[in-house]
Short mmCIF file of C-alpha atoms and ligand atoms in Angstrom, two decimals:
data_model
loop_
_atom_site.label_atom_id
_atom_site.label_comp_id
_atom_site.label_asym_id
_atom_site.label_seq_id
_atom_site.Cartn_x
_atom_site.Cartn_y
_atom_site.Cartn_z
CA MET P 1 85.34 101.38 80.79
CA PRO P 2 82.62 101.63 79.35
CA GLU P 3 82.35 97.82 79.19
CA LEU P 4 80.05 95.31 77.48
CA PRO P 5 76.81 96.15 79.38
CA ASP P 6 77.38 99.91 78.91
CA ILE P 7 78.15 99.54 75.21
CA THR P 8 75.08 97.37 74.55
CA ALA P 9 72.92 99.93 76.38
CA TYR P 10 74.34 102.75 74.26
CA ILE P 11 73.68 100.73 71.10
CA ALA P 12 70.08 99.91 72.08
CA ALA P 13 69.41 103.58 72.87
CA LEU P 14 70.94 104.69 69.58
CA GLU P 15 69.07 102.10 67.51
CA GLU P 16 65.80 103.60 68.72
CA ARG P 17 66.91 107.12 67.83
CA ILE P 18 68.97 106.99 64.64
CA VAL P 19 68.26 103.88 62.53
CA GLY P 20 66.38 104.98 59.42
CA HIS P 21 67.34 108.60 60.02
CA THR P 22 69.73 110.75 57.99
CA LEU P 23 73.15 111.73 59.29
CA GLU P 24 73.09 115.34 58.13
CA GLN P 25 76.41 116.60 59.43
CA VAL P 26 79.49 115.58 61.41
CA ARG P 27 81.11 118.32 63.50
CA LEU P 28 84.58 117.63 64.85
CA ALA P 29 85.89 119.87 67.63
CA SER P 30 89.08 117.91 68.28
CA VAL P 31 91.82 117.25 65.72
CA PHE P 32 92.85 114.14 67.62
CA LEU P 33 89.57 112.27 67.35
CA LEU P 34 89.49 111.15 63.70
CA ARG P 35 92.10 108.46 63.00
CA THR P 36 91.38 107.72 59.32
CA VAL P 37 91.43 109.77 56.10
CA ASP P 38 89.86 107.37 53.63
CA PRO P 39 86.90 107.16 53.24
CA PRO P 40 86.59 110.88 54.09
CA VAL P 41 84.34 111.69 57.02
CA ARG P 42 82.30 114.02 54.79
CA SER P 43 81.24 111.01 52.71
CA VAL P 44 78.83 109.90 55.45
CA GLU P 45 76.90 113.16 55.46
CA GLY P 46 73.46 112.97 53.90
CA ARG P 47 73.40 109.16 54.23
CA THR P 48 70.83 107.05 56.08
CA VAL P 49 71.69 104.96 59.14
CA THR P 50 71.06 101.27 58.44
CA GLY P 51 72.13 99.74 61.73
CA LEU P 52 74.54 99.54 64.63
CA ARG P 53 77.08 96.94 65.67
CA ARG P 54 79.37 96.33 68.60
CA ILE P 55 82.95 95.50 67.63
CA GLY P 56 84.69 94.59 70.89
CA LYS P 57 84.16 97.73 72.94
CA ARG P 58 83.63 99.89 69.87
CA ILE P 59 80.29 101.25 68.68
CA ALA P 60 79.88 101.06 64.90
CA ILE P 61 77.21 103.10 63.10
CA GLY P 62 76.46 101.84 59.58
CA LEU P 63 75.34 104.05 56.69
CA ASP P 64 73.52 102.97 53.53
CA THR P 65 76.76 103.19 51.51
CA ASP P 66 78.24 100.44 53.76
CA ILE P 67 80.55 102.99 55.31
CA TRP P 68 80.77 102.83 59.09
CA LEU P 69 81.59 105.32 61.82
CA VAL P 70 83.44 103.44 64.53
CA LEU P 71 83.75 105.01 67.98
CA HIS P 72 86.00 103.80 70.78
CA LEU P 73 85.15 105.55 74.06
CA MET P 74 88.23 104.19 75.87
CA ILE P 75 88.03 105.25 79.54
CA ALA P 76 86.51 108.70 79.71
CA GLY P 77 84.56 108.97 76.44
CA ARG P 78 80.79 109.35 76.83
CA LEU P 79 77.82 109.82 74.52
CA HIS P 80 74.95 112.25 74.99
CA TRP P 81 71.69 112.63 73.12
CA LYS P 82 70.72 116.26 72.50
CA GLY P 83 68.38 118.37 70.45
CA LYS P 84 69.30 118.77 66.80
CA GLY P 85 72.27 121.09 66.25
CA ALA P 86 73.31 121.12 69.93
CA LYS P 87 76.29 123.38 70.62
CA LEU P 88 79.69 121.82 71.23
CA ALA P 89 80.19 123.50 74.58
CA GLY P 90 83.31 123.23 76.75
CA LYS P 91 86.68 121.61 76.17
CA ASN P 92 85.31 118.11 76.80
CA ALA P 93 83.05 118.16 73.74
CA LEU P 94 84.90 116.39 70.92
CA ALA P 95 82.29 115.92 68.21
CA ALA P 96 78.64 116.06 67.29
CA PHE P 97 76.80 113.82 64.86
CA ASP P 98 73.70 115.62 63.67
CA PHE P 99 70.95 113.21 62.65
CA SER P 100 67.54 114.22 61.33
CA SER P 101 66.21 113.02 64.72
CA GLY P 102 68.69 114.78 67.05
CA SER P 103 72.38 115.22 67.82
CA LEU P 104 74.73 112.66 69.29
CA VAL P 105 77.45 114.51 71.22
CA LEU P 106 80.72 112.84 72.14
CA THR P 107 82.61 114.10 75.20
CA GLU P 108 85.78 113.01 76.96
CA ALA P 109 86.58 114.11 80.49
CA GLY P 110 90.16 114.92 81.49
CA SER P 111 93.09 116.09 79.38
CA LYS P 112 94.07 112.78 77.76
CA ARG P 113 92.57 112.42 74.30
CA ARG P 114 92.16 108.66 73.93
CA THR P 115 88.69 108.44 72.41
CA SER P 116 88.84 107.64 68.70
CA LEU P 117 86.73 107.76 65.55
CA HIS P 118 87.46 105.62 62.52
CA VAL P 119 85.57 105.82 59.23
CA VAL P 120 85.81 102.44 57.51
CA ARG P 121 84.23 100.38 54.76
CA GLY P 122 82.09 97.41 55.79
CA LYS P 123 84.66 94.91 54.56
CA ASP P 124 87.28 96.44 56.89
CA LEU P 125 85.05 96.52 59.97
CA GLU P 126 86.30 93.27 61.50
CA GLU P 127 89.87 94.57 61.41
CA MET P 128 88.84 96.89 64.25
CA ASN P 129 88.10 93.87 66.44
CA PRO P 130 90.83 93.07 69.00
CA GLY P 131 89.67 89.46 68.72
CA GLY P 132 88.47 88.55 72.21
CA VAL P 133 86.01 85.68 72.54
CA GLU P 134 82.31 86.63 72.62
CA ILE P 135 80.98 85.13 75.86
CA PHE P 136 77.48 84.57 74.50
CA GLU P 137 78.71 82.96 71.28
CA THR P 138 81.21 80.52 72.75
CA ASP P 139 80.99 77.45 74.99
CA LEU P 140 82.98 76.49 78.08
CA ALA P 141 85.80 74.97 76.01
CA GLY P 142 86.07 78.08 73.82
CA PHE P 143 86.00 80.36 76.85
CA ARG P 144 88.71 78.36 78.58
CA ALA P 145 90.88 78.22 75.46
CA ALA P 146 90.61 82.00 74.95
CA LEU P 147 91.53 82.90 78.52
CA SER P 148 94.33 80.33 78.69
CA VAL P 149 96.30 81.64 75.69
CA GLU P 150 98.77 83.27 78.05
CA ASN P 151 99.83 82.58 81.62
CA ARG P 152 97.92 85.44 83.27
CA THR P 153 96.10 86.21 86.48
CA LEU P 154 92.33 85.86 86.18
CA LYS P 155 91.91 89.60 86.71
CA ARG P 156 94.23 90.47 83.82
CA ALA P 157 92.82 87.79 81.54
CA LEU P 158 89.25 89.00 82.11
CA THR P 159 90.18 92.61 81.32
CA ASP P 160 92.19 91.88 78.16
CA PRO P 161 90.13 92.72 75.04
CA ARG P 162 92.31 90.37 72.97
CA LEU P 163 91.13 87.47 75.12
CA ILE P 164 87.57 88.41 76.03
CA SER P 165 85.34 90.79 74.09
CA GLY P 166 83.94 93.80 75.95
CA GLY P 167 85.62 92.94 79.25
CA GLY P 168 87.01 95.49 81.67
CA SER P 169 87.98 96.27 85.21
CA ALA P 170 84.59 96.86 86.83
CA TYR P 171 82.73 93.78 85.62
CA SER P 172 85.78 91.53 86.04
CA ASP P 173 85.72 92.32 89.78
CA GLU P 174 82.02 91.45 89.82
CA ILE P 175 82.52 88.24 87.84
CA LEU P 176 85.33 87.01 90.10
CA HIS P 177 83.27 87.75 93.20
CA ALA P 178 80.31 85.86 91.74
CA ALA P 179 82.59 82.93 90.83
CA GLN P 180 84.28 83.08 94.26
CA LEU P 181 87.70 83.02 92.64
CA SER P 182 90.83 84.99 93.50
CA PRO P 183 91.80 87.78 91.08
CA VAL P 184 95.45 86.70 91.26
CA THR P 185 94.98 83.00 90.47
CA LEU P 186 96.93 82.15 87.33
CA THR P 187 94.82 80.75 84.51
CA PRO P 188 96.84 77.48 84.16
CA LYS P 189 96.16 76.72 87.84
CA LEU P 190 92.40 76.77 87.46
CA LYS P 191 90.67 73.42 87.98
CA GLU P 192 88.01 71.97 85.66
CA GLU P 193 85.22 72.78 88.09
CA GLU P 194 86.54 76.33 88.58
CA TRP P 195 86.50 77.00 84.84
CA ALA P 196 82.85 75.95 84.74
CA ARG P 197 82.11 78.26 87.67
CA LEU P 198 83.96 81.16 86.06
CA PHE P 199 82.19 80.74 82.72
CA ALA P 200 78.76 80.53 84.35
CA ALA P 201 79.53 83.56 86.55
CA THR P 202 80.79 85.56 83.55
CA ARG P 203 77.60 84.98 81.61
CA ALA P 204 75.31 85.46 84.61
CA THR P 205 77.01 88.68 85.73
CA MET P 206 77.03 90.17 82.23
CA THR P 207 73.41 89.10 81.60
CA ALA P 208 72.23 90.68 84.84
CA TRP P 209 74.01 93.96 84.09
CA MET P 210 72.95 94.03 80.45
CA GLU P 211 69.34 93.59 81.55
CA ARG P 212 69.64 96.26 84.24
CA LEU P 213 71.31 98.84 81.98
CA GLY P 214 69.08 97.87 79.05
CA ALA P 215 65.97 98.58 81.15
CA GLU P 216 67.43 101.96 82.17
CA ALA P 217 68.21 102.78 78.52
CA LYS P 218 64.55 102.17 77.62
CA LYS P 219 63.58 104.96 79.99
CA GLY P 220 66.12 107.46 78.72
CA PHE P 221 69.45 107.81 76.92
CA PRO P 222 72.30 106.44 79.11
CA GLU P 223 73.71 109.74 80.38
CA LYS P 224 75.18 108.38 83.60
CA VAL P 225 77.57 105.70 82.38
CA THR P 226 79.96 104.90 85.23
CA ALA P 227 82.13 102.03 86.45
CA PHE P 228 80.83 102.58 89.95
CA ARG P 229 77.30 101.60 90.75
CA PRO P 230 75.73 101.08 94.17
CA GLU P 231 74.34 97.69 93.07
CA MET P 232 77.85 96.33 92.54
CA ALA P 233 79.05 93.69 94.99
CA VAL P 234 82.74 94.60 95.30
CA HIS P 235 83.90 96.94 92.53
CA GLY P 236 84.56 100.43 93.93
CA ARG P 237 83.35 99.24 97.34
CA PHE P 238 86.58 99.06 99.32
CA GLY P 239 85.86 98.86 103.05
CA LEU P 240 82.15 98.27 102.57
CA PRO P 241 80.55 94.95 103.57
CA CYS P 242 80.57 92.07 101.07
CA PRO P 243 76.91 91.35 100.19
CA ARG P 244 77.53 87.60 100.51
CA CYS P 245 79.43 87.30 103.82
CA GLY P 246 79.51 90.78 105.36
CA GLU P 247 83.33 91.00 105.58
CA LYS P 248 84.91 94.25 104.39
CA VAL P 249 85.77 94.43 100.70
CA GLN P 250 89.55 94.51 100.10
CA ARG P 251 91.60 96.10 97.35
CA ILE P 252 94.85 95.81 95.46
CA ARG P 253 95.94 99.24 94.30
CA TYR P 254 97.84 99.94 91.12
CA ALA P 255 99.04 103.20 89.57
CA ASP P 256 95.70 104.18 88.05
CA ASN P 257 93.10 101.69 89.20
CA GLU P 258 92.38 99.00 91.74
CA THR P 259 91.03 95.49 92.03
CA ASN P 260 88.36 94.88 94.63
CA TYR P 261 87.58 91.48 96.13
CA CYS P 262 86.31 89.77 99.24
CA ALA P 263 89.03 87.82 101.04
CA LYS P 264 86.59 85.51 102.80
CA CYS P 265 84.65 84.63 99.62
CA GLN P 266 87.48 84.63 97.10
CA THR P 267 90.95 84.05 98.54
CA GLY P 268 90.42 81.72 101.49
CA GLY P 269 90.74 84.68 103.87
CA LYS P 270 94.10 85.77 102.46
CA VAL P 271 94.64 89.53 102.05
CA LEU P 272 96.53 90.15 98.81
CA ALA P 273 99.50 92.49 98.69
CA ASP P 274 98.58 96.09 98.15
CA ARG P 275 101.68 97.78 96.77
CA SER P 276 101.38 101.08 98.59
CA LEU P 277 100.38 99.51 101.91
CA SER P 278 102.90 96.70 101.77
CA ARG P 279 105.72 99.20 101.18
CA LEU P 280 104.58 101.09 104.23
CA LEU P 281 104.24 98.04 106.45
CA GLY P 282 107.18 96.05 105.08
CA LYS P 283 107.37 92.61 106.68
CA ASP P 284 104.43 93.46 108.91
CA TRP P 285 102.12 93.20 105.91
CA PRO P 286 99.19 91.05 107.10
CA ARG P 287 98.57 87.93 105.06
CA THR P 288 95.19 86.99 106.50
CA LEU P 289 92.04 88.82 107.51
CA ASP P 290 92.67 87.83 111.14
CA GLU P 291 96.15 89.36 111.04
CA LEU P 292 94.77 92.51 109.43
CA GLU P 293 92.15 92.84 112.14
CA ALA P 294 94.80 92.21 114.83
CA LEU P 295 96.98 94.92 113.29
CA LYS P 296 94.13 97.39 113.34
CA ARG P 297 93.54 96.67 117.02
CA LYS P 298 97.15 97.54 117.93
ZN1 LIG D 301 82.40 87.87 101.04
#
């Protein structure tokens, strides 16, 4: 997070604001942010922005010297558009990029400093790409080949940037719900027809979200980038009704995130093991929705 639709919305909003403008100054408030020394970050100052590119989940800003600023927002990094010379206020503010048109401020919530900035030459730009397949540039065979490289669950395959470009936890839940496939199905077990369904659902889900977030970005800079949106079908909606069948959305919890799915629509009614709950319930762990409901009635 942010994922493909969020990154494309950021890029569209930035294109409108900075292409053709001068990057006057880069202000770094965190020593951890900049991960490269050559070319020096000062070398971009006074240069004109020629364009933007998405490299996986990174945002690359190109200058007229073919030197690029490459930002990876990781989980908690966010961008903000402010008046020129905006103050770097608070411990979350990591950097400001002062353009002749305004200031782009980078923040990261929390104490972990994962967000990164690389300054690279154009010829080295592709090295920043983790190599996942681009869903709008490949076909069904290419999509299937990319996701089948390793024996993985669908959920993990769809969130791995080395397999699929721009993927992540939120939209993978949405894609799997749209495809009516279980998050824990292993990729080698997927049937021909299921691959076609997954590919179509991946493109349709991403297209719908890119259009929605793109339309919002036309109205104003994307200040409220979040993995949790009320229009989502299952992601972040544990216990709420599935928009397709009305059953309650289920979850599998992990240490720092969770997978959401609808048992009726995606797993043939089977409730998947939730580590914390299954430890608590031991052998009483319900395997079906009916059993879960019966348990709740006890
Ligand atoms: Zn459902």
